[in-house]
mmCIF file with all atom_site columns, C-alpha atoms in Angstrom:
data_model
loop_
_atom_site.group_PDB
_atom_site.id
_atom_site.type_symbol
_atom_site.label_atom_id
_atom_site.label_alt_id
_atom_site.label_comp_id
_atom_site.label_asym_id
_atom_site.label_entity_id
_atom_site.label_seq_id
_atom_site.pdbx_PDB_ins_code
_atom_site.Cartn_x
_atom_site.Cartn_y
_atom_site.Cartn_z
_atom_site.occupancy
_atom_site.B_iso_or_equiv
_atom_site.pdbx_formal_charge
_atom_site.auth_seq_id
_atom_site.auth_comp_id
_atom_site.auth_asym_id
_atom_site.auth_atom_id
_atom_site.pdbx_PDB_model_num
ATOM 1   C CA . MET H 1 1   ? 71.820 27.616 56.395 1.00 0.00 ? 1   MET H CA 1
ATOM 2   C CA . GLN H 1 2   ? 68.316 28.964 56.959 1.00 0.00 ? 2   GLN H CA 1
ATOM 3   C CA . LYS H 1 3   ? 69.531 31.101 59.873 1.00 0.00 ? 3   LYS H CA 1
ATOM 4   C CA . THR H 1 4   ? 72.260 32.556 57.664 1.00 0.00 ? 4   THR H CA 1
ATOM 5   C CA . ARG H 1 5   ? 69.764 33.438 54.911 1.00 0.00 ? 5   ARG H CA 1
ATOM 6   C CA . ALA H 1 6   ? 67.422 34.963 57.478 1.00 0.00 ? 6   ALA H CA 1
ATOM 7   C CA . LYS H 1 7   ? 70.209 37.144 58.851 1.00 0.00 ? 7   LYS H CA 1
ATOM 8   C CA . ARG H 1 8   ? 71.135 38.293 55.334 1.00 0.00 ? 8   ARG H CA 1
ATOM 9   C CA . GLU H 1 9   ? 67.500 39.124 54.585 1.00 0.00 ? 9   GLU H CA 1
ATOM 10  C CA . LEU H 1 10  ? 67.172 41.082 57.838 1.00 0.00 ? 10  LEU H CA 1
ATOM 11  C CA . LYS H 1 11  ? 70.331 43.030 57.064 1.00 0.00 ? 11  LYS H CA 1
ATOM 12  C CA . ARG H 1 12  ? 69.109 43.762 53.526 1.00 0.00 ? 12  ARG H CA 1
ATOM 13  C CA . ARG H 1 13  ? 65.835 45.143 54.882 1.00 0.00 ? 13  ARG H CA 1
ATOM 14  C CA . GLN H 1 14  ? 67.612 47.272 57.451 1.00 0.00 ? 14  GLN H CA 1
ATOM 15  C CA . THR H 1 15  ? 69.856 48.851 54.815 1.00 0.00 ? 15  THR H CA 1
ATOM 16  C CA . LYS H 1 16  ? 67.043 49.342 52.308 1.00 0.00 ? 16  LYS H CA 1
ATOM 17  C CA . PRO H 1 17  ? 66.481 53.031 51.449 1.00 0.00 ? 17  PRO H CA 1
ATOM 18  C CA . ALA H 1 18  ? 63.729 54.627 53.524 1.00 0.00 ? 18  ALA H CA 1
ATOM 19  C CA . SER H 1 19  ? 61.912 55.640 50.332 1.00 0.00 ? 19  SER H CA 1
ATOM 20  C CA . ALA H 1 20  ? 61.816 52.098 48.931 1.00 0.00 ? 20  ALA H CA 1
ATOM 21  C CA . GLY H 1 21  ? 58.352 50.610 48.834 1.00 0.00 ? 21  GLY H CA 1
ATOM 22  C CA . LEU H 1 22  ? 56.711 54.041 49.059 1.00 0.00 ? 22  LEU H CA 1
ATOM 23  C CA . PRO H 1 23  ? 56.074 54.998 45.416 1.00 0.00 ? 23  PRO H CA 1
ATOM 24  C CA . GLY H 1 24  ? 52.752 56.596 46.306 1.00 0.00 ? 24  GLY H CA 1
ATOM 25  C CA . ALA H 1 25  ? 54.291 58.826 48.964 1.00 0.00 ? 25  ALA H CA 1
ATOM 26  C CA . LEU H 1 26  ? 57.124 59.880 46.678 1.00 0.00 ? 26  LEU H CA 1
ATOM 27  C CA . SER H 1 27  ? 54.694 60.543 43.826 1.00 0.00 ? 27  SER H CA 1
ATOM 28  C CA . ALA H 1 28  ? 52.525 62.728 46.085 1.00 0.00 ? 28  ALA H CA 1
ATOM 29  C CA . ALA H 1 29  ? 55.589 64.674 47.236 1.00 0.00 ? 29  ALA H CA 1
ATOM 30  C CA . ARG H 1 30  ? 56.684 65.291 43.638 1.00 0.00 ? 30  ARG H CA 1
ATOM 31  C CA . VAL H 1 31  ? 53.193 66.414 42.655 1.00 0.00 ? 31  VAL H CA 1
ATOM 32  C CA . TRP H 1 32  ? 52.967 68.828 45.586 1.00 0.00 ? 32  TRP H CA 1
ATOM 33  C CA . ALA H 1 33  ? 56.296 70.396 44.658 1.00 0.00 ? 33  ALA H CA 1
ATOM 34  C CA . ASN H 1 34  ? 54.745 71.407 41.328 1.00 0.00 ? 34  ASN H CA 1
ATOM 35  C CA . VAL H 1 35  ? 51.206 72.377 42.317 1.00 0.00 ? 35  VAL H CA 1
ATOM 36  C CA . GLY H 1 36  ? 51.974 76.084 42.005 1.00 0.00 ? 36  GLY H CA 1
ATOM 37  C CA . ARG H 1 37  ? 51.900 75.794 38.220 1.00 0.00 ? 37  ARG H CA 1
ATOM 38  C CA . ALA H 1 38  ? 48.523 74.047 38.012 1.00 0.00 ? 38  ALA H CA 1
ATOM 39  C CA . PRO H 1 39  ? 45.319 75.947 37.153 1.00 0.00 ? 39  PRO H CA 1
ATOM 40  C CA . ILE H 1 40  ? 43.465 77.459 40.097 1.00 0.00 ? 40  ILE H CA 1
ATOM 41  C CA . ALA H 1 41  ? 40.240 75.620 40.900 1.00 0.00 ? 41  ALA H CA 1
ATOM 42  C CA . ASP H 1 42  ? 38.806 77.673 43.753 1.00 0.00 ? 42  ASP H CA 1
ATOM 43  C CA . ILE H 1 43  ? 39.893 80.239 46.314 1.00 0.00 ? 43  ILE H CA 1
ATOM 44  C CA . PHE H 1 44  ? 37.797 81.059 49.355 1.00 0.00 ? 44  PHE H CA 1
ATOM 45  C CA . VAL H 1 45  ? 38.205 83.550 52.182 1.00 0.00 ? 45  VAL H CA 1
ATOM 46  C CA . PRO H 1 46  ? 35.706 83.975 55.056 1.00 0.00 ? 46  PRO H CA 1
ATOM 47  C CA . SER H 1 47  ? 33.707 87.157 54.531 1.00 0.00 ? 47  SER H CA 1
ATOM 48  C CA . ASN H 1 48  ? 33.615 87.649 58.315 1.00 0.00 ? 48  ASN H CA 1
ATOM 49  C CA . LEU H 1 49  ? 37.333 86.998 58.871 1.00 0.00 ? 49  LEU H CA 1
ATOM 50  C CA . PHE H 1 50  ? 38.109 90.420 60.315 1.00 0.00 ? 50  PHE H CA 1
ATOM 51  C CA . GLU H 1 51  ? 35.068 90.228 62.579 1.00 0.00 ? 51  GLU H CA 1
ATOM 52  C CA . LEU H 1 52  ? 35.884 86.826 64.051 1.00 0.00 ? 52  LEU H CA 1
ATOM 53  C CA . GLY H 1 53  ? 39.630 87.372 63.983 1.00 0.00 ? 53  GLY H CA 1
ATOM 54  C CA . ILE H 1 54  ? 40.341 83.887 62.676 1.00 0.00 ? 54  ILE H CA 1
ATOM 55  C CA . GLY H 1 55  ? 39.290 81.841 59.671 1.00 0.00 ? 55  GLY H CA 1
ATOM 56  C CA . THR H 1 56  ? 40.487 79.522 56.928 1.00 0.00 ? 56  THR H CA 1
ATOM 57  C CA . VAL H 1 57  ? 41.794 80.708 53.571 1.00 0.00 ? 57  VAL H CA 1
ATOM 58  C CA . TRP H 1 58  ? 41.405 77.953 50.964 1.00 0.00 ? 58  TRP H CA 1
ATOM 59  C CA . VAL H 1 59  ? 43.582 77.795 47.865 1.00 0.00 ? 59  VAL H CA 1
ATOM 60  C CA . ASN H 1 60  ? 42.844 74.849 45.571 1.00 0.00 ? 60  ASN H CA 1
ATOM 61  C CA . ARG H 1 61  ? 44.323 73.847 42.218 1.00 0.00 ? 61  ARG H CA 1
ATOM 62  C CA . SER H 1 62  ? 43.310 71.273 39.606 1.00 0.00 ? 62  SER H CA 1
ATOM 63  C CA . LEU H 1 63  ? 46.126 68.908 38.671 1.00 0.00 ? 63  LEU H CA 1
ATOM 64  C CA . PRO H 1 64  ? 46.764 67.437 35.211 1.00 0.00 ? 64  PRO H CA 1
ATOM 65  C CA . ASP H 1 65  ? 45.860 63.919 36.344 1.00 0.00 ? 65  ASP H CA 1
ATOM 66  C CA . GLY H 1 66  ? 42.356 64.943 37.444 1.00 0.00 ? 66  GLY H CA 1
ATOM 67  C CA . ARG H 1 67  ? 43.161 65.266 41.133 1.00 0.00 ? 67  ARG H CA 1
ATOM 68  C CA . TYR H 1 68  ? 43.172 68.437 43.207 1.00 0.00 ? 68  TYR H CA 1
ATOM 69  C CA . ALA H 1 69  ? 45.722 70.072 45.483 1.00 0.00 ? 69  ALA H CA 1
ATOM 70  C CA . VAL H 1 70  ? 43.947 71.552 48.494 1.00 0.00 ? 70  VAL H CA 1
ATOM 71  C CA . ALA H 1 71  ? 45.427 73.919 51.067 1.00 0.00 ? 71  ALA H CA 1
ATOM 72  C CA . GLY H 1 72  ? 43.479 75.277 54.021 1.00 0.00 ? 72  GLY H CA 1
ATOM 73  C CA . ILE H 1 73  ? 45.421 77.950 55.908 1.00 0.00 ? 73  ILE H CA 1
ATOM 74  C CA . LEU H 1 74  ? 43.992 78.969 59.289 1.00 0.00 ? 74  LEU H CA 1
ATOM 75  C CA . VAL H 1 75  ? 44.764 82.668 59.623 1.00 0.00 ? 75  VAL H CA 1
ATOM 76  C CA . ASP H 1 76  ? 44.588 84.628 62.884 1.00 0.00 ? 76  ASP H CA 1
ATOM 77  C CA . VAL H 1 77  ? 44.370 88.241 61.720 1.00 0.00 ? 77  VAL H CA 1
ATOM 78  C CA . PHE H 1 78  ? 44.246 89.595 65.268 1.00 0.00 ? 78  PHE H CA 1
ATOM 79  C CA . CYS H 1 79  ? 47.574 88.212 66.452 1.00 0.00 ? 79  CYS H CA 1
ATOM 80  C CA . LEU H 1 80  ? 49.174 84.887 65.508 1.00 0.00 ? 80  LEU H CA 1
ATOM 81  C CA . GLY H 1 81  ? 49.161 84.928 61.708 1.00 0.00 ? 81  GLY H CA 1
ATOM 82  C CA . VAL H 1 82  ? 49.279 81.434 60.194 1.00 0.00 ? 82  VAL H CA 1
ATOM 83  C CA . LYS H 1 83  ? 48.061 79.355 63.129 1.00 0.00 ? 83  LYS H CA 1
ATOM 84  C CA . ASN H 1 84  ? 47.374 76.015 61.465 1.00 0.00 ? 84  ASN H CA 1
ATOM 85  C CA . VAL H 1 85  ? 47.562 74.400 58.046 1.00 0.00 ? 85  VAL H CA 1
ATOM 86  C CA . LEU H 1 86  ? 45.958 71.550 56.148 1.00 0.00 ? 86  LEU H CA 1
ATOM 87  C CA . TYR H 1 87  ? 47.264 70.418 52.781 1.00 0.00 ? 87  TYR H CA 1
ATOM 88  C CA . LYS H 1 88  ? 46.471 67.348 50.743 1.00 0.00 ? 88  LYS H CA 1
ATOM 89  C CA . ILE H 1 89  ? 45.896 65.969 47.270 1.00 0.00 ? 89  ILE H CA 1
ATOM 90  C CA . VAL H 1 90  ? 42.476 64.449 46.636 1.00 0.00 ? 90  VAL H CA 1
ATOM 91  C CA . ASP H 1 91  ? 40.558 62.863 43.784 1.00 0.00 ? 91  ASP H CA 1
ATOM 92  C CA . ALA H 1 92  ? 37.456 64.430 42.215 1.00 0.00 ? 92  ALA H CA 1
ATOM 93  C CA . ALA H 1 93  ? 35.100 62.800 44.720 1.00 0.00 ? 93  ALA H CA 1
ATOM 94  C CA . GLY H 1 94  ? 37.262 63.914 47.610 1.00 0.00 ? 94  GLY H CA 1
ATOM 95  C CA . TYR H 1 95  ? 37.298 67.446 46.251 1.00 0.00 ? 95  TYR H CA 1
ATOM 96  C CA . SER H 1 96  ? 33.500 67.546 46.135 1.00 0.00 ? 96  SER H CA 1
ATOM 97  C CA . THR H 1 97  ? 33.517 66.595 49.811 1.00 0.00 ? 97  THR H CA 1
ATOM 98  C CA . VAL H 1 98  ? 36.028 69.357 50.582 1.00 0.00 ? 98  VAL H CA 1
ATOM 99  C CA . LEU H 1 99  ? 33.900 71.944 48.795 1.00 0.00 ? 99  LEU H CA 1
ATOM 100 C CA . ALA H 1 100 ? 30.779 70.811 50.626 1.00 0.00 ? 100 ALA H CA 1
ATOM 101 C CA . ARG H 1 101 ? 32.538 71.238 53.978 1.00 0.00 ? 101 ARG H CA 1
ATOM 102 C CA . ILE H 1 102 ? 33.874 74.676 53.051 1.00 0.00 ? 102 ILE H CA 1
ATOM 103 C CA . ARG H 1 103 ? 30.500 75.943 51.883 1.00 0.00 ? 103 ARG H CA 1
ATOM 104 C CA . GLY H 1 104 ? 28.623 74.272 54.708 1.00 0.00 ? 104 GLY H CA 1
ATOM 105 C CA . ASN H 1 105 ? 30.722 75.688 57.542 1.00 0.00 ? 105 ASN H CA 1
ATOM 106 C CA . PRO H 1 106 ? 28.232 77.626 59.695 1.00 0.00 ? 106 PRO H CA 1
ATOM 107 C CA . THR H 1 107 ? 30.949 79.706 61.375 1.00 0.00 ? 107 THR H CA 1
ATOM 108 C CA . GLU H 1 108 ? 32.882 80.873 58.354 1.00 0.00 ? 108 GLU H CA 1
ATOM 109 C CA . SER H 1 109 ? 30.942 82.442 55.512 1.00 0.00 ? 109 SER H CA 1
ATOM 110 C CA . ALA H 1 110 ? 33.249 81.479 52.656 1.00 0.00 ? 110 ALA H CA 1
ATOM 111 C CA . GLU H 1 111 ? 33.308 83.658 49.581 1.00 0.00 ? 111 GLU H CA 1
ATOM 112 C CA . ALA H 1 112 ? 35.332 83.427 46.387 1.00 0.00 ? 112 ALA H CA 1
ATOM 113 C CA . ARG H 1 113 ? 38.257 85.839 46.339 1.00 0.00 ? 113 ARG H CA 1
ATOM 114 C CA . ASP H 1 114 ? 40.852 87.067 43.886 1.00 0.00 ? 114 ASP H CA 1
ATOM 115 C CA . PRO H 1 115 ? 43.994 84.887 44.065 1.00 0.00 ? 115 PRO H CA 1
ATOM 116 C CA . SER H 1 116 ? 46.332 87.840 44.519 1.00 0.00 ? 116 SER H CA 1
ATOM 117 C CA . CYS H 1 117 ? 44.373 89.134 47.507 1.00 0.00 ? 117 CYS H CA 1
ATOM 118 C CA . ALA H 1 118 ? 44.176 85.713 49.128 1.00 0.00 ? 118 ALA H CA 1
ATOM 119 C CA . ARG H 1 119 ? 47.947 85.386 48.954 1.00 0.00 ? 119 ARG H CA 1
ATOM 120 C CA . LYS H 1 120 ? 48.526 88.942 50.134 1.00 0.00 ? 120 LYS H CA 1
ATOM 121 C CA . LEU H 1 121 ? 46.169 88.414 53.077 1.00 0.00 ? 121 LEU H CA 1
ATOM 122 C CA . VAL H 1 122 ? 48.008 85.293 54.237 1.00 0.00 ? 122 VAL H CA 1
ATOM 123 C CA . GLU H 1 123 ? 51.487 86.700 53.742 1.00 0.00 ? 123 GLU H CA 1
ATOM 124 C CA . ASP H 1 124 ? 50.684 90.048 55.347 1.00 0.00 ? 124 ASP H CA 1
ATOM 125 C CA . ALA H 1 125 ? 49.141 88.279 58.354 1.00 0.00 ? 125 ALA H CA 1
ATOM 126 C CA . LEU H 1 126 ? 52.265 86.147 58.581 1.00 0.00 ? 126 LEU H CA 1
ATOM 127 C CA . ALA H 1 127 ? 54.470 89.260 58.506 1.00 0.00 ? 127 ALA H CA 1
ATOM 128 C CA . TYR H 1 128 ? 52.356 90.949 61.193 1.00 0.00 ? 128 TYR H CA 1
ATOM 129 C CA . ALA H 1 129 ? 52.700 87.924 63.459 1.00 0.00 ? 129 ALA H CA 1
ATOM 130 C CA . LYS H 1 130 ? 56.419 87.598 62.819 1.00 0.00 ? 130 LYS H CA 1
ATOM 131 C CA . ASP H 1 131 ? 56.898 91.187 63.906 1.00 0.00 ? 131 ASP H CA 1
ATOM 132 C CA . LEU H 1 132 ? 55.282 90.179 67.198 1.00 0.00 ? 132 LEU H CA 1
ATOM 133 C CA . GLY H 1 133 ? 57.627 87.198 67.478 1.00 0.00 ? 133 GLY H CA 1
ATOM 134 C CA . PHE H 1 134 ? 55.324 84.418 66.257 1.00 0.00 ? 134 PHE H CA 1
ATOM 135 C CA . GLU H 1 135 ? 56.325 81.945 63.545 1.00 0.00 ? 135 GLU H CA 1
ATOM 136 C CA . PRO H 1 136 ? 53.819 80.294 61.188 1.00 0.00 ? 136 PRO H CA 1
ATOM 137 C CA . HIS H 1 137 ? 52.720 76.708 61.653 1.00 0.00 ? 137 HIS H CA 1
ATOM 138 C CA . ALA H 1 138 ? 55.476 74.291 60.587 1.00 0.00 ? 138 ALA H CA 1
ATOM 139 C CA . ASP H 1 139 ? 53.408 72.828 57.732 1.00 0.00 ? 139 ASP H CA 1
ATOM 140 C CA . TYR H 1 140 ? 53.133 76.220 56.081 1.00 0.00 ? 140 TYR H CA 1
ATOM 141 C CA . ARG H 1 141 ? 56.517 75.688 54.441 1.00 0.00 ? 141 ARG H CA 1
ATOM 142 C CA . ILE H 1 142 ? 54.872 73.032 52.271 1.00 0.00 ? 142 ILE H CA 1
ATOM 143 C CA . ALA H 1 143 ? 51.384 74.485 51.971 1.00 0.00 ? 143 ALA H CA 1
ATOM 144 C CA . ARG H 1 144 ? 52.723 77.846 50.749 1.00 0.00 ? 144 ARG H CA 1
ATOM 145 C CA . LEU H 1 145 ? 53.911 76.132 47.565 1.00 0.00 ? 145 LEU H CA 1
ATOM 146 C CA . ILE H 1 146 ? 50.319 76.201 46.376 1.00 0.00 ? 146 ILE H CA 1
ATOM 147 C CA . PHE H 1 147 ? 50.565 79.976 45.886 1.00 0.00 ? 147 PHE H CA 1
ATOM 148 C CA . GLY H 1 148 ? 53.097 79.346 43.120 1.00 0.00 ? 148 GLY H CA 1
ATOM 149 C CA . ASP H 1 149 ? 52.727 81.962 40.400 1.00 0.00 ? 149 ASP H CA 1
ATOM 150 C CA . ILE H 1 150 ? 50.095 84.090 42.165 1.00 0.00 ? 150 ILE H CA 1
ATOM 151 C CA . ASP H 1 151 ? 51.273 87.705 42.371 1.00 0.00 ? 151 ASP H CA 1
ATOM 152 C CA . ALA H 1 152 ? 50.376 89.215 45.753 1.00 0.00 ? 152 ALA H CA 1
ATOM 153 C CA . GLY H 1 153 ? 51.519 92.615 44.469 1.00 0.00 ? 153 GLY H CA 1
ATOM 154 C CA . ALA H 1 154 ? 48.570 92.702 42.082 1.00 0.00 ? 154 ALA H CA 1
ATOM 155 C CA . CYS H 1 155 ? 46.110 92.989 44.990 1.00 0.00 ? 155 CYS H CA 1
ATOM 156 C CA . PRO H 1 156 ? 44.961 96.606 45.513 1.00 0.00 ? 156 PRO H CA 1
ATOM 157 C CA . VAL H 1 157 ? 43.539 95.923 48.971 1.00 0.00 ? 157 VAL H CA 1
ATOM 158 C CA . SER H 1 158 ? 45.291 96.970 52.181 1.00 0.00 ? 158 SER H CA 1
ATOM 159 C CA . PHE H 1 159 ? 44.660 94.805 55.235 1.00 0.00 ? 159 PHE H CA 1
ATOM 160 C CA . THR H 1 160 ? 44.758 96.030 58.819 1.00 0.00 ? 160 THR H CA 1
ATOM 161 C CA . PHE H 1 161 ? 45.654 93.470 61.449 1.00 0.00 ? 161 PHE H CA 1
ATOM 162 C CA . GLY H 1 162 ? 45.068 93.373 65.177 1.00 0.00 ? 162 GLY H CA 1
ATOM 163 C CA . LYS H 1 163 ? 41.930 94.762 66.803 1.00 0.00 ? 163 LYS H CA 1
ATOM 164 C CA . ASP H 1 164 ? 41.354 98.378 67.713 1.00 0.00 ? 164 ASP H CA 1
ATOM 165 C CA . GLY H 1 165 ? 44.911 99.208 66.786 1.00 0.00 ? 165 GLY H CA 1
ATOM 166 C CA . LYS H 1 166 ? 46.719 96.533 68.810 1.00 0.00 ? 166 LYS H CA 1
ATOM 167 C CA . PRO H 1 167 ? 47.303 92.776 68.890 1.00 0.00 ? 167 PRO H CA 1
ATOM 168 C CA . PHE H 1 168 ? 44.492 90.754 70.410 1.00 0.00 ? 168 PHE H CA 1
ATOM 169 C CA . TYR H 1 169 ? 45.211 87.152 71.346 1.00 0.00 ? 169 TYR H CA 1
ATOM 170 C CA . ILE H 1 170 ? 42.156 84.924 71.659 1.00 0.00 ? 170 ILE H CA 1
ATOM 171 C CA . ALA H 1 171 ? 43.023 81.491 73.012 1.00 0.00 ? 171 ALA H CA 1
ATOM 172 C CA . GLY H 1 172 ? 41.811 78.634 70.855 1.00 0.00 ? 172 GLY H CA 1
ATOM 173 C CA . GLN H 1 173 ? 40.295 75.441 72.223 1.00 0.00 ? 173 GLN H CA 1
ATOM 174 C CA . ASN H 1 174 ? 43.522 73.559 71.487 1.00 0.00 ? 174 ASN H CA 1
ATOM 175 C CA . ASP H 1 175 ? 45.796 76.130 73.131 1.00 0.00 ? 175 ASP H CA 1
ATOM 176 C CA . THR H 1 176 ? 47.171 74.645 76.339 1.00 0.00 ? 176 THR H CA 1
ATOM 177 C CA . SER H 1 177 ? 47.596 76.736 79.479 1.00 0.00 ? 177 SER H CA 1
ATOM 178 C CA . ALA H 1 178 ? 51.357 76.708 78.941 1.00 0.00 ? 178 ALA H CA 1
ATOM 179 C CA . MET H 1 179 ? 50.901 77.912 75.365 1.00 0.00 ? 179 MET H CA 1
ATOM 180 C CA . GLN H 1 180 ? 48.589 80.697 76.482 1.00 0.00 ? 180 GLN H CA 1
ATOM 181 C CA . ARG H 1 181 ? 51.082 81.890 79.071 1.00 0.00 ? 181 ARG H CA 1
ATOM 182 C CA . ARG H 1 182 ? 53.913 81.786 76.536 1.00 0.00 ? 182 ARG H CA 1
ATOM 183 C CA . ILE H 1 183 ? 51.968 83.841 73.998 1.00 0.00 ? 183 ILE H CA 1
ATOM 184 C CA . VAL H 1 184 ? 50.899 86.469 76.528 1.00 0.00 ? 184 VAL H CA 1
ATOM 185 C CA . LYS H 1 185 ? 54.458 86.704 77.821 1.00 0.00 ? 185 LYS H CA 1
ATOM 186 C CA . ARG H 1 186 ? 55.727 87.235 74.290 1.00 0.00 ? 186 ARG H CA 1
ATOM 187 C CA . LEU H 1 187 ? 53.192 90.000 73.694 1.00 0.00 ? 187 LEU H CA 1
ATOM 188 C CA . GLU H 1 188 ? 54.173 91.655 76.967 1.00 0.00 ? 188 GLU H CA 1
ATOM 189 C CA . SER H 1 189 ? 57.819 91.545 75.909 1.00 0.00 ? 189 SER H CA 1
ATOM 190 C CA . ARG H 1 190 ? 57.238 92.837 72.384 1.00 0.00 ? 190 ARG H CA 1
ATOM 191 C CA . CYS H 1 191 ? 54.462 95.346 72.929 1.00 0.00 ? 191 CYS H CA 1
ATOM 192 C CA . GLY H 1 192 ? 54.762 96.468 76.524 1.00 0.00 ? 192 GLY H CA 1
ATOM 193 C CA . PRO H 1 193 ? 51.919 96.773 79.062 1.00 0.00 ? 193 PRO H CA 1
ATOM 194 C CA . TRP H 1 194 ? 48.529 97.989 77.850 1.00 0.00 ? 194 TRP H CA 1
ATOM 195 C CA . ALA H 1 195 ? 49.639 97.714 74.218 1.00 0.00 ? 195 ALA H CA 1
ATOM 196 C CA . TYR H 1 196 ? 47.873 94.420 73.572 1.00 0.00 ? 196 TYR H CA 1
ATOM 197 C CA . ASP H 1 197 ? 44.737 92.571 74.643 1.00 0.00 ? 197 ASP H CA 1
ATOM 198 C CA . TYR H 1 198 ? 44.064 88.912 75.283 1.00 0.00 ? 198 TYR H CA 1
ATOM 199 C CA . LEU H 1 199 ? 41.269 86.536 76.108 1.00 0.00 ? 199 LEU H CA 1
ATOM 200 C CA . VAL H 1 200 ? 42.295 83.192 77.567 1.00 0.00 ? 200 VAL H CA 1
ATOM 201 C CA . MET H 1 201 ? 40.495 80.246 79.092 1.00 0.00 ? 201 MET H CA 1
ATOM 202 C CA . ALA H 1 202 ? 40.421 80.016 82.867 1.00 0.00 ? 202 ALA H CA 1
#
């Protein structure tokens, strides 16, 4: 009898919906789907972004329950567009920690920016990279929801991508040798010889 009950219990667990027992995860997913309507808390863009070629654009919103939606979008303005993404929902204490890290980053000199220009910068960089054959980081499909009602068309600034008039790929520390070769090969195919520059690790 006990074996029979055990088998029934095992079968019940195996057929249980994947979402069961994960109310927190489902709640977070629902909240993130609506973050674009929440008030903007802070937006930061590195002041030296077009000197370094890469930097993080931060778009943060304050949620009705006192938490914050945070999206950090690593933008490569020289070549790859949206290279990496971080997005999460944090409490007030967690948000203070996020702000301290943003403002304390010695490489990126973060400055507050107009929401419309932050969105336009990211989306224009993405379009530039797509024209070269590079897709944004997979997590961007979720992180982009934070832009919500921000109107990129309201930004009067025009951004120029690449360096010295052509794409310039700078290999990051996490770019494998295979990835570097694939990117350079794609640039060669799209741009032709001498129409792009690159700097890769030996």
